[in-house]
Structure formats: structure tokens, C-alpha cells
XYZ file of C-alpha atoms in Angstrom:
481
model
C 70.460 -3.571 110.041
C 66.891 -2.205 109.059
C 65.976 -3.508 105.854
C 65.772 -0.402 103.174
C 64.013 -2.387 100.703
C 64.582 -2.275 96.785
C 66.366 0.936 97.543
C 69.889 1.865 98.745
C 71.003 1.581 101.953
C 70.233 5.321 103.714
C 73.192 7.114 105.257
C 72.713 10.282 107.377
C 76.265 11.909 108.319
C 76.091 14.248 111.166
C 78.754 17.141 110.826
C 80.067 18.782 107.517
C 83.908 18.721 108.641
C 86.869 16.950 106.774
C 86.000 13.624 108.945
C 82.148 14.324 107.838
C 82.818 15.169 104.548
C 84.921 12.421 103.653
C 82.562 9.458 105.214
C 79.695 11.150 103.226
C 82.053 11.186 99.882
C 83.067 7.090 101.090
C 79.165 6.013 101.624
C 78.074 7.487 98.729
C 80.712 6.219 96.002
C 79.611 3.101 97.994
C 76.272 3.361 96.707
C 74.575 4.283 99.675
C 71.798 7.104 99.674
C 73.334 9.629 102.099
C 72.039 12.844 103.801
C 74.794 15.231 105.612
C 73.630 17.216 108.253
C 75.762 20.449 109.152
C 74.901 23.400 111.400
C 76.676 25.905 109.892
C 75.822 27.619 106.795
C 79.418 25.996 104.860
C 81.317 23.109 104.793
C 85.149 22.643 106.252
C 84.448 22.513 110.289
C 87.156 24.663 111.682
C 88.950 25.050 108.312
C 87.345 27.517 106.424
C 86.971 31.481 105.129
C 85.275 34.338 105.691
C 85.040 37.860 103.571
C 86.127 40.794 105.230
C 85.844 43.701 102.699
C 87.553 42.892 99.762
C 90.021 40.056 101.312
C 88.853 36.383 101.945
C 90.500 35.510 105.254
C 90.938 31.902 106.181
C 90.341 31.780 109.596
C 93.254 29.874 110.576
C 96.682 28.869 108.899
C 96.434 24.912 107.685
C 99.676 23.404 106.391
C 99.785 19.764 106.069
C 102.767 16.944 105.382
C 103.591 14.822 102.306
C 103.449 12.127 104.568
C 99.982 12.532 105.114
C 98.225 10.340 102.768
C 94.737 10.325 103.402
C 94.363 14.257 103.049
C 96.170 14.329 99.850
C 93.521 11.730 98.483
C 91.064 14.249 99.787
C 92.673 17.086 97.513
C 93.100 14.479 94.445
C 89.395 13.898 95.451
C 88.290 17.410 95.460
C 90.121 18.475 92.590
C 92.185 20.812 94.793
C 95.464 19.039 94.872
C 96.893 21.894 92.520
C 95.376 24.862 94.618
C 97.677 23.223 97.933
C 100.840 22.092 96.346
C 103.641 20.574 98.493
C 107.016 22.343 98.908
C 109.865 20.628 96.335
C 111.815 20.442 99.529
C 111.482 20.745 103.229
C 112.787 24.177 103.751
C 111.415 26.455 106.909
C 113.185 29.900 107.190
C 113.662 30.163 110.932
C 114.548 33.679 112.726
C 115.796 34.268 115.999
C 114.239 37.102 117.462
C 116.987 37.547 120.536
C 119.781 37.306 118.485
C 121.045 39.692 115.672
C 121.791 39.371 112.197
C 125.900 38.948 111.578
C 125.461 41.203 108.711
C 122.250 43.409 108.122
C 119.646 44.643 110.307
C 117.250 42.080 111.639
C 117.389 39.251 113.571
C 119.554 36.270 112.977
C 118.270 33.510 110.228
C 118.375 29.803 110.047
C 117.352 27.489 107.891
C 115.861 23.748 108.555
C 115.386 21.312 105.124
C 116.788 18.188 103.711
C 118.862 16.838 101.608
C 118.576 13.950 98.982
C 119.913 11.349 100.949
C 118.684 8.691 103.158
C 116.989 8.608 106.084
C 118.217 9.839 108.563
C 121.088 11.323 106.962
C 119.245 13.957 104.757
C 118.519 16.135 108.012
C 122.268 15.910 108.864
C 123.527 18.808 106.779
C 120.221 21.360 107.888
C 121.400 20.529 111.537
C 124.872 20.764 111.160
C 124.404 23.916 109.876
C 121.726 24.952 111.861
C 122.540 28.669 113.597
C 119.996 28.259 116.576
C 121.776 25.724 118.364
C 125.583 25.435 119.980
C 127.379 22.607 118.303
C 126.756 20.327 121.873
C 123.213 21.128 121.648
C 123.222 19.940 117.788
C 125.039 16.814 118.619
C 122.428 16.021 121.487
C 119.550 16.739 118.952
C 120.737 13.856 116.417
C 121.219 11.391 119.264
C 117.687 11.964 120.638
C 116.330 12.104 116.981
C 117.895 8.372 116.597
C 116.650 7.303 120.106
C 113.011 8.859 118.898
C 113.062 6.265 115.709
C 113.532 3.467 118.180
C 110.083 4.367 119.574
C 106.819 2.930 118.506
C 104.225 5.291 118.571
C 101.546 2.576 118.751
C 103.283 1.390 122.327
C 100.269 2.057 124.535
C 103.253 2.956 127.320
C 104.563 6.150 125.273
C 100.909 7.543 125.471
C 101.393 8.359 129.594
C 104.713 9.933 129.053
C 104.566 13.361 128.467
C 107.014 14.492 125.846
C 109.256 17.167 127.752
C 110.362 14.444 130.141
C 111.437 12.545 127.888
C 113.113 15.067 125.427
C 115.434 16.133 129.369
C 115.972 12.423 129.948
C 117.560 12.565 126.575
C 119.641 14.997 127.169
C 118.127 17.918 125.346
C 118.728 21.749 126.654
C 115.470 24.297 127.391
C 117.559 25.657 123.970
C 117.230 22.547 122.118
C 113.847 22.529 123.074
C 112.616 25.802 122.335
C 114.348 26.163 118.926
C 113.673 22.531 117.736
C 111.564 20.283 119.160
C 108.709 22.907 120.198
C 109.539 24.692 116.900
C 108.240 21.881 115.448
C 105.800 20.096 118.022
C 103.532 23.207 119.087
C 102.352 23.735 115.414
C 101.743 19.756 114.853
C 100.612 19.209 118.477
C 98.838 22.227 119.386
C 100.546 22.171 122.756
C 104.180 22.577 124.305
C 106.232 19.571 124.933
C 104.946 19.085 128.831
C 101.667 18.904 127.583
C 101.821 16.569 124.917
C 101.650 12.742 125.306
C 105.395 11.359 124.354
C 103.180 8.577 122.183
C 101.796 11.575 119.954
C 104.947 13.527 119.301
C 106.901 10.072 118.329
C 104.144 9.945 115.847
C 104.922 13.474 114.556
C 108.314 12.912 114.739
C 109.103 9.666 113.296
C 106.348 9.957 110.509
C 107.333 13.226 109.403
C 111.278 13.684 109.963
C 112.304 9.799 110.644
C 110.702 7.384 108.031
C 111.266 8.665 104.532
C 113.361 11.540 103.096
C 110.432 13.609 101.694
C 107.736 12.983 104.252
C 107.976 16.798 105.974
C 108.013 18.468 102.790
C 105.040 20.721 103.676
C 101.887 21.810 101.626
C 99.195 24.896 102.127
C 96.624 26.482 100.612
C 97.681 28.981 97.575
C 93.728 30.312 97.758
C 91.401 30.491 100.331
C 90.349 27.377 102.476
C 86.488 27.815 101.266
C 87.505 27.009 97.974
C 89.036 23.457 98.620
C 86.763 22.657 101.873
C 83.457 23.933 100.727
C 83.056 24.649 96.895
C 85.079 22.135 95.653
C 84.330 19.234 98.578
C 80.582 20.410 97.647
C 80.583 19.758 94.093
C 81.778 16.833 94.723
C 79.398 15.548 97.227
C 77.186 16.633 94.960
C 78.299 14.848 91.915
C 78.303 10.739 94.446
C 74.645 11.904 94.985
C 75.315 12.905 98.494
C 72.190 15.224 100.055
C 73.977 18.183 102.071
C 71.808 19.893 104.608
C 73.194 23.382 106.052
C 72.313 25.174 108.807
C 70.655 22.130 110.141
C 71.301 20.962 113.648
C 70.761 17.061 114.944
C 69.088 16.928 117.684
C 68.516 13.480 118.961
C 69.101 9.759 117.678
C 66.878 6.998 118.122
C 66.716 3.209 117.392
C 64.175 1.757 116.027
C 61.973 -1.601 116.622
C 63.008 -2.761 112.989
C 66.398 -1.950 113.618
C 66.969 1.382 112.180
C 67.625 5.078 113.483
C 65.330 8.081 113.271
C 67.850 11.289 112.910
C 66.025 14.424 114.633
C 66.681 17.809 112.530
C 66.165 21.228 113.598
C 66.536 23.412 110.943
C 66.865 27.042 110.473
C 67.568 29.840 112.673
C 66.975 28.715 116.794
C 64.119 31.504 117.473
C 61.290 30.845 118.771
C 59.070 29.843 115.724
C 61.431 29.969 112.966
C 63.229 26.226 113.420
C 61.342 23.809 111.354
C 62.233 20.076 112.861
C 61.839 17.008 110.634
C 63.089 13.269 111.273
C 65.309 11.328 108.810
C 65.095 7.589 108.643
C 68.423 6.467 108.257
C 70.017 2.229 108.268
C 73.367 3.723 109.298
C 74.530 7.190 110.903
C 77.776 8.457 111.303
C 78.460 11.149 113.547
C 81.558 13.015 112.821
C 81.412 15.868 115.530
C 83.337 16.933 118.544
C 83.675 14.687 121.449
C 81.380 17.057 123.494
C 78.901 17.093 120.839
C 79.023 13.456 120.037
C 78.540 12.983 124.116
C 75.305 14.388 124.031
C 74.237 12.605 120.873
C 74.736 9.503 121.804
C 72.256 6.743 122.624
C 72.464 5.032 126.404
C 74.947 2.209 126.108
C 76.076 3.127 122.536
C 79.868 3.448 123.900
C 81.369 1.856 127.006
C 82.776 4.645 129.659
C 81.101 6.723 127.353
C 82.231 9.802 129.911
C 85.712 9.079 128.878
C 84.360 11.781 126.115
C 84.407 14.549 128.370
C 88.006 14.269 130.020
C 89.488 15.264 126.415
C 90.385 18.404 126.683
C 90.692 21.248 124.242
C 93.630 22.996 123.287
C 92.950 26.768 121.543
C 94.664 28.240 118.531
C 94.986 32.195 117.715
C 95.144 34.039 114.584
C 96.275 37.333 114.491
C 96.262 39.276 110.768
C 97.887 41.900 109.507
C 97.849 43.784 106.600
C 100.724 46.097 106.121
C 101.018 49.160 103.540
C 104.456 47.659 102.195
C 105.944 44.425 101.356
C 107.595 43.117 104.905
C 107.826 39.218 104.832
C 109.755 38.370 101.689
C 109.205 34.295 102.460
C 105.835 32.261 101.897
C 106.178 31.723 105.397
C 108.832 31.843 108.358
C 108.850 30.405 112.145
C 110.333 32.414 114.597
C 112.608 31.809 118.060
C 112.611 34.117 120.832
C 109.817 35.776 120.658
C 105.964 34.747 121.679
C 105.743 34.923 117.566
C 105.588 31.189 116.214
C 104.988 31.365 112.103
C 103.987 33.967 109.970
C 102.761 33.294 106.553
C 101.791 35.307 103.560
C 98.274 35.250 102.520
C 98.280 38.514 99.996
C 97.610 36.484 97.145
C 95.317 33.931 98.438
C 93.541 36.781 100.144
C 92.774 38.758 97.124
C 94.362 41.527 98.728
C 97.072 42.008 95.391
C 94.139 41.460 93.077
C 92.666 45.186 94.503
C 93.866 48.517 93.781
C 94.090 49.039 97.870
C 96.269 46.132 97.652
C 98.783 47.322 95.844
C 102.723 47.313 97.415
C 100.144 46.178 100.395
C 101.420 42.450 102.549
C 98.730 40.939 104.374
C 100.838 38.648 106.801
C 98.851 35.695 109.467
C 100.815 34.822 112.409
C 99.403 31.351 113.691
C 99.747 30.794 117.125
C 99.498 27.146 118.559
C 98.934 26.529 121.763
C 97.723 29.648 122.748
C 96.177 29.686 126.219
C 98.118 32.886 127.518
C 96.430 34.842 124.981
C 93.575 33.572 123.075
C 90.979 36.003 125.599
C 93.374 38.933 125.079
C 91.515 42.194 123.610
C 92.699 42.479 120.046
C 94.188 46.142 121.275
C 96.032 44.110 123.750
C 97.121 41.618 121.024
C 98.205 44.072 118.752
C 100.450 46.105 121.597
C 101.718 42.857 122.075
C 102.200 41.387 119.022
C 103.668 44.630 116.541
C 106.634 45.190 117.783
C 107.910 41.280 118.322
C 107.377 41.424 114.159
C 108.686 44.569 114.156
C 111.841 42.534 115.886
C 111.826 39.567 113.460
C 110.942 41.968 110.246
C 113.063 44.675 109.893
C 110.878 46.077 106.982
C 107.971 46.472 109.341
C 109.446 49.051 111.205
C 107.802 51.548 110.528
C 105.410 50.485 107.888
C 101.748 51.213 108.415
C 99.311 48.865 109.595
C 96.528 49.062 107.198
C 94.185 46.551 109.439
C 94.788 44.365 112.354
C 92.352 41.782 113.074
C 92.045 38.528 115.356
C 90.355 34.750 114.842
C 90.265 33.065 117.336
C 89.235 29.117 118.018
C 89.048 28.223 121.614
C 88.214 24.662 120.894
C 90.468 24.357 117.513
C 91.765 20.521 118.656
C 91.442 18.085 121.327
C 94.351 18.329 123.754
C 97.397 16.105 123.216
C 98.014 15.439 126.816
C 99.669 12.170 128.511
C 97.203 9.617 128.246
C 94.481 11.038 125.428
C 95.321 7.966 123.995
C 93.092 5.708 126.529
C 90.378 7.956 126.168
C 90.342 8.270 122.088
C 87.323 5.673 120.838
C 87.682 3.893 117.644
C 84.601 4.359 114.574
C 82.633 1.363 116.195
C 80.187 2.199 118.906
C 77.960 -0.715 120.302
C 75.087 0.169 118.545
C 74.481 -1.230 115.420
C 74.669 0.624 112.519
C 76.436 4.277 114.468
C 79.912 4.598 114.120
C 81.939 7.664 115.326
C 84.494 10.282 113.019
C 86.593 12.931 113.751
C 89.793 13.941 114.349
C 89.683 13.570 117.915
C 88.625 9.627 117.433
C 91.774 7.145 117.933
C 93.619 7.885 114.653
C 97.188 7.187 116.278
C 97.497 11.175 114.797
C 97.304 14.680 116.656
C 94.245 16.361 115.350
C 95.375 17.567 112.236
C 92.953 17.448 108.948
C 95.225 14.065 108.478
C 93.554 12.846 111.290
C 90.376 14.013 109.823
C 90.212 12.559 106.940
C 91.566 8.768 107.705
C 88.810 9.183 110.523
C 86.077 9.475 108.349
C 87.504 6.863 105.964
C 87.664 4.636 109.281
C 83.909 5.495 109.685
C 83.498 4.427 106.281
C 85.179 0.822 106.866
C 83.249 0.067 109.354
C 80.231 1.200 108.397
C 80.427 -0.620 104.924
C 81.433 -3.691 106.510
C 78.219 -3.757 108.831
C 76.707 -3.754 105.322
C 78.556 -6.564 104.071
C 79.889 -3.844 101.468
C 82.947 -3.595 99.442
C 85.225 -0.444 100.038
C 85.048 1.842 97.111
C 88.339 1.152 95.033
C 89.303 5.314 94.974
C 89.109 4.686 99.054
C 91.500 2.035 99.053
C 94.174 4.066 97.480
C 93.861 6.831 100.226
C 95.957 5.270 102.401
């Protein structure tokens, strides 16, 4: 490594993400002197919010797990572990959209939670009970869920398999599939179980539903992504020391003779004229972007099969938001069967939406949909022909309410694709350049890219990085996992 002299170490972080954001927080509690560099005029990557009128829309529903460690520290971190509190209790409200209600209008309801009890018993009640399912299919469901926590999602074999083979070699129905495993799998995954790598959902799987009792409970934002991801991950930045340049774009990385790296920044808006370009002189980078982006950044031999980069695929997700005149979702949330609907969530509150006298009686509902390759270039008229009535189906009280607004966010690139054999093409944080280590979600976490994945891949970043310094770890970083 260069040699920075009497001062710090210098740290420039390319990309203002979760993975970005938490090597920057890591390096600097370190002691290091550390610039971020982000493009984009916030923090948060692809979680984040946007005003539109008087509501702030997030522009995607996040939930995580209470398995997930590492972006819990992030939220104890932040201060914003109150703002995204975790369920008591696993409990998802699930409706069938094909099948009607015994009693009442609607469609028939379902419930899947757990019970205090041990592992694996304390999903046995939920599924016993479960409405979705034919008693066979039930039966099949716990036998595949016992051969699934005989798996080791670490076994580079799983990572080839894809998952919906496996799920019919264990004797689970399209049914079984549709109202359980993909119920679950296409939000986590961000794909349906043929294309998802049988490695990634044993991950999902085991970690979250197989390991201990409480580990699915899940958590979300009660206010609007901007405030955990940007103002509150800002001030904290802020307070390690940590530099934060926005709306600046890296545009080339270069050793140097002495063993360093020169960071090129264009910043500003890209017209001709108007982007002022300066060079940082950095001892360490890390670049915490997406696989394309990190690609073109990279220095020649920096990586071996450094093309590997560009066979991940991407996988889209679509938003679609509605704000009704009346209250029609009487859940936080609910995930749907038999419909293309997947989960609907409530964001009036964390909106703003009940805070303004339009608002009033107003539900603003966002219906996430995972996986969405059928749809995501739909025109939002389409979308909303499309989509209406199938809530109408699973909502009885939006029949006939008014729409108030319908609006679409979409992210064609949300995660990298889960398909058999990512795995081989995932790199680790170490690169064979001194001194550059890689972040991100789509980096070999063992996790699908989820802001878990995120987060323990910038930490990752960190470890590395640190220990090409001969540094400690940061004590608050050792607890994060």
C-alpha cells in the first residue's frame, strides 16, 4: 500500500448504496479518511423515496427478516431500528383469489405464522391449518421442508440445481408450489422456482423458516425509505468523518508507481461544459456498484475471468400504487394466490397521505411484484386494466371505490438474477489488485440480493480492506454479524 504519511489512511468508496454505505461507515469508524462517491443526488441505491405531491412514495416495497443480522446492525447503526420494527410474530395474511370466502364476500383467507415451539415444530400448526393446500399437499410440504434442512446451502452442487426440480423430485404439486414455496421464494428470490438456483432458495429457506423459531418474523419501514437510507445513514456518515460526494460519477481507476490509486470524478450534470472532473488520491478503493458497472471500472487483471461479470443477469421488480378514496386493505400487508397479484402493503401512513386533509378515509395501497418480466414494459393504462380488478377480486371493499391516483415504479435491473449456477460467477471483496476490493449485493454473500446481502457485503469489503492495512475491525462491526 501507498504510504499516506502522518495522515490517515485515504478511502474513496464508489457507490452510495447499503453495500457502499456501510464500507464507508466500517473504514471510517476504522479511522480511515474516506470519500464516497455517488451519482445520484441521495443515498440508498435502489431503496429509496421520491415526493409526488403531498405523498413520499418509496419506490419499491423492502421487508427484511429477523434473521438477517447485518441489516439490523445497519438500523441500530442508523438510529432507524425503531422506524422498521420486526413483526412480534411471523404472521402473513394470505388470500386466494380463485377461491371464495366460506362466509362473506371476498376471496378465501389463510394465514401462515408460528408458534412458540421448536424448530421445526412451530410451523406445524400454521400448515396444518393452512386453507390453500389439500391435506396430501400439506403433508408433502413438511416432508420436503425436513428434506430442505438436510441441505447445505454452501454445497457448491446445490448452486446448478434449479429449485423447481427439485421442489417435483420432492414430491411437491404445481399447488404446493404456487401457494407456498413461490409464495415465499419470488419475493426473497426475485424469480420463480425454475429460475432460481436450488443453492439460493435452501439459503432462504433454511435461514429463515428452518434454523430458529423467530428468524422469519418480518420487519419494514413504518416511514419512508429516504428517511432510514439517506437522512439518517447521512448523518451518520457524517458524524465517522466520512466525505459524501453526490451527483458525482467515477470515471476511471488507476494505479499508481508508489502504489496507490488515482479515483477519476466527473461531477455535475453530463452536458457539454457543465461536468467539472477532478482526481482523488486514494491508498484503498472500494467499489460497491453493479456488476456491469464494476466491469467497466475495473483495472486489466484486477479480477480473474473478470467477464464472468457480465453473464449475471438481472431480474426486474414492479411497483404499482394505488391510492383509493376509502379504506380497502384492513392488514399492514397481505400476499395473494391466484391471481398475477403477489403482496399488497399499506403505505398511508408512511406516505403522509393520512397526515393531509385529501387523505382523509383515503388508503394508499403498493402491490410489489417480484419477478416481473411479463409486465415490467407494460403502459401503466395497461397495468392498471390489468391490475384493478384482480384487487378488486382479493378486496372486496375496492369494488367500487374510487381510484384517487394510479401510478407505476418500475426497476428493470432491481437484483442480479438467482439462476442455477450465479453462484460460480459471484466474486468475493478481494480483487488482485492491491488495495481494491469489490461490494454489493450481487458479490458472493451466500444470500439472494436482498439489503442483507448488502450490508454483510460491504462489511466483507471492510474486512478485507482493513486487513490489507494491518487494521483492527471496528468493535460495533464485529457485533453485526
Amino acid at each position: 500500500m501507498a504510504d499516506s504519511g502522518p495522515g490517515r489512511p485515504r478511502a474513496v468508496v464508489v457507490g452510495g448504496g447499503l453495500a457502499g454505505m456501510t464500507a464507508a461507515m466500517g473504514l471510517a469508524d476504522a479511522g480511515l479518511d474516506v470519500t464516497l462517491v455517488e451519482g445520484r443526488p441521495r443515498l440508498g441505491g435502489l431503496a429509496f423515496s421520491f415526493r409526488r405531491g403531498d405523498l413520499t412514495v418509496d419506490n419499491g416495497q423492502h421487508v427484511y427478516l429477523r434473521c438477517c443480522a447485518a441489516y439490523r446492525w445497519f438500523l441500530d447503526e442508523v438510529g432507524g431500528s425503531g422506524l422498521a420494527p420486526l413483526q412480534r410474530r411471523l404472521d402473513v395474511p394470505v388470500l386466494d383469489a380463485a377461491r371464495p370466502a366460506r362466509r362473506g364476500p371476498g376471496p378465501r383467507g389463510g394465514r401462515l405464522g408460528r408458534a412458540d415451539l421448536p424448530v421445526p415444530l412451530h410451523l406445524a400448526t400454521s400448515l396444518a391449518r393452512y386453507p390453500h393446500l389439500s391435506l396430501a399437499e400439506r403433508a408433502s410440504v413438511g416432508r420436503a421442508a425436513l428434506a430442505m434442512k438436510r441441505l447445505d446451502p454452501a454445497d457448491p452442487a446445490l448452486d446448478g440445481v434449479d429449485f423447481a426440480g427439485w421442489l417435483h423430485r420432492h414430491g411437491q404439486s404445481p399447488r404446493a408450489v404456487e401457494a407456498l414455496w413461490d409464495l415465499v421464494g419470488v419475493a426473497t428470490l426475485n424469480a420463480f422456482a425454475p429460475d432460481a438456483s436450488l443453492g439460493l432458495a435452501a439459503m432462504v429457506f433454511r435461514t429463515g423458516l428452518l434454523t430458529e423459531r423467530g428468524a422469519a418474523d418480518i420487519g419494514w419501514a413504518h416511514v419512508p425509505l429516504g428517511e432510514l437510507h439517506d437522512t439518517l445513514a447521512r448523518r451518520r456518515l457524517e458524524r465517522a468523518g466520512a466525505r459524501i460526494l453526490l451527483r458525482s460519477r467515477v470515471t476511471g481507476l488507476r494505479r499508481t508507481p508508489a502504489g496507490g490509486w488515482q479515483v477519476g470524478v466527473a461531477a455535475g450534470p453530463e452536458r457539454a461544459g457543465r461536468t467539472a472532473t477532478t482526481t482523488l488520491a486514494a491508498d484503498t478503493v472500494v467499489l460497491a456498484v453493479p456488476q456491469r458497472e464494476t466491469h467497466g471500472l475495473l483495472p486489466p487483471g484486477a479480477l480473474d475471468h473478470k467477464d464472468r461479470l457480465l453473464e449475471i443477469g438481472t431480474a426486474p421488480i414492479l411497483n404499482l400504487h394505488v391510492v383509493y378514496d376509502r379504506k380497502v386493505l384492513h392488514t399492514p400487508f397481505t400476499a395473494a394466490v391466484g391471481t398475477p397479484v403477489q403482496w399488497i402493503f399499506d403505505r398511508t401512513d408512511a406516505s403522509g397521505l393520512a397526515a393531509t386533509p385529501a387523505g382523509r378515509g383515503s388508503q394508499y395501497v403498493a402491490v410489489s411484484q417480484s419477478a416481473a418480466q411479463d409486465d415490467i414494459e407494460r403502459p401503466v393504462a395497461e397495468l392498471r386494466e390489468r391490475y384493478l380488478p384482480e384487487l378488486a377480486k382479493l378486496l372486496p371493499d375496492a369494488r367500487g371505490a374510487g381510484v384517487r391516483d394510479f401510478f407505476v415504479t418500475r426497476e428493470r435491473t432491481a437484483t442480479f438474477a438467482p439462476a442455477p449456477g450465479v453462484g460460480r460467477l459471484r466474486p468475493g471483496p478481494r480483487t488482485q489488485a492491491p488495495g481494491l476490493a469489490l461490494a454489493g449485493a450481487w458479490t458472493a454473500t451466500g444470500w439472494p440480493a436482498t439489503m442483507e446481502s448488502a450490508v454483510l457485503s460491504g462489511l466483507a469489503a471492510v474486512r478485507e480492506t482493513l486487513g490489507d492495512l494491518g487494521r483492527e475491525v471496528p468493535r460495533n462491526l464485529l457485533a453485526a454479524v
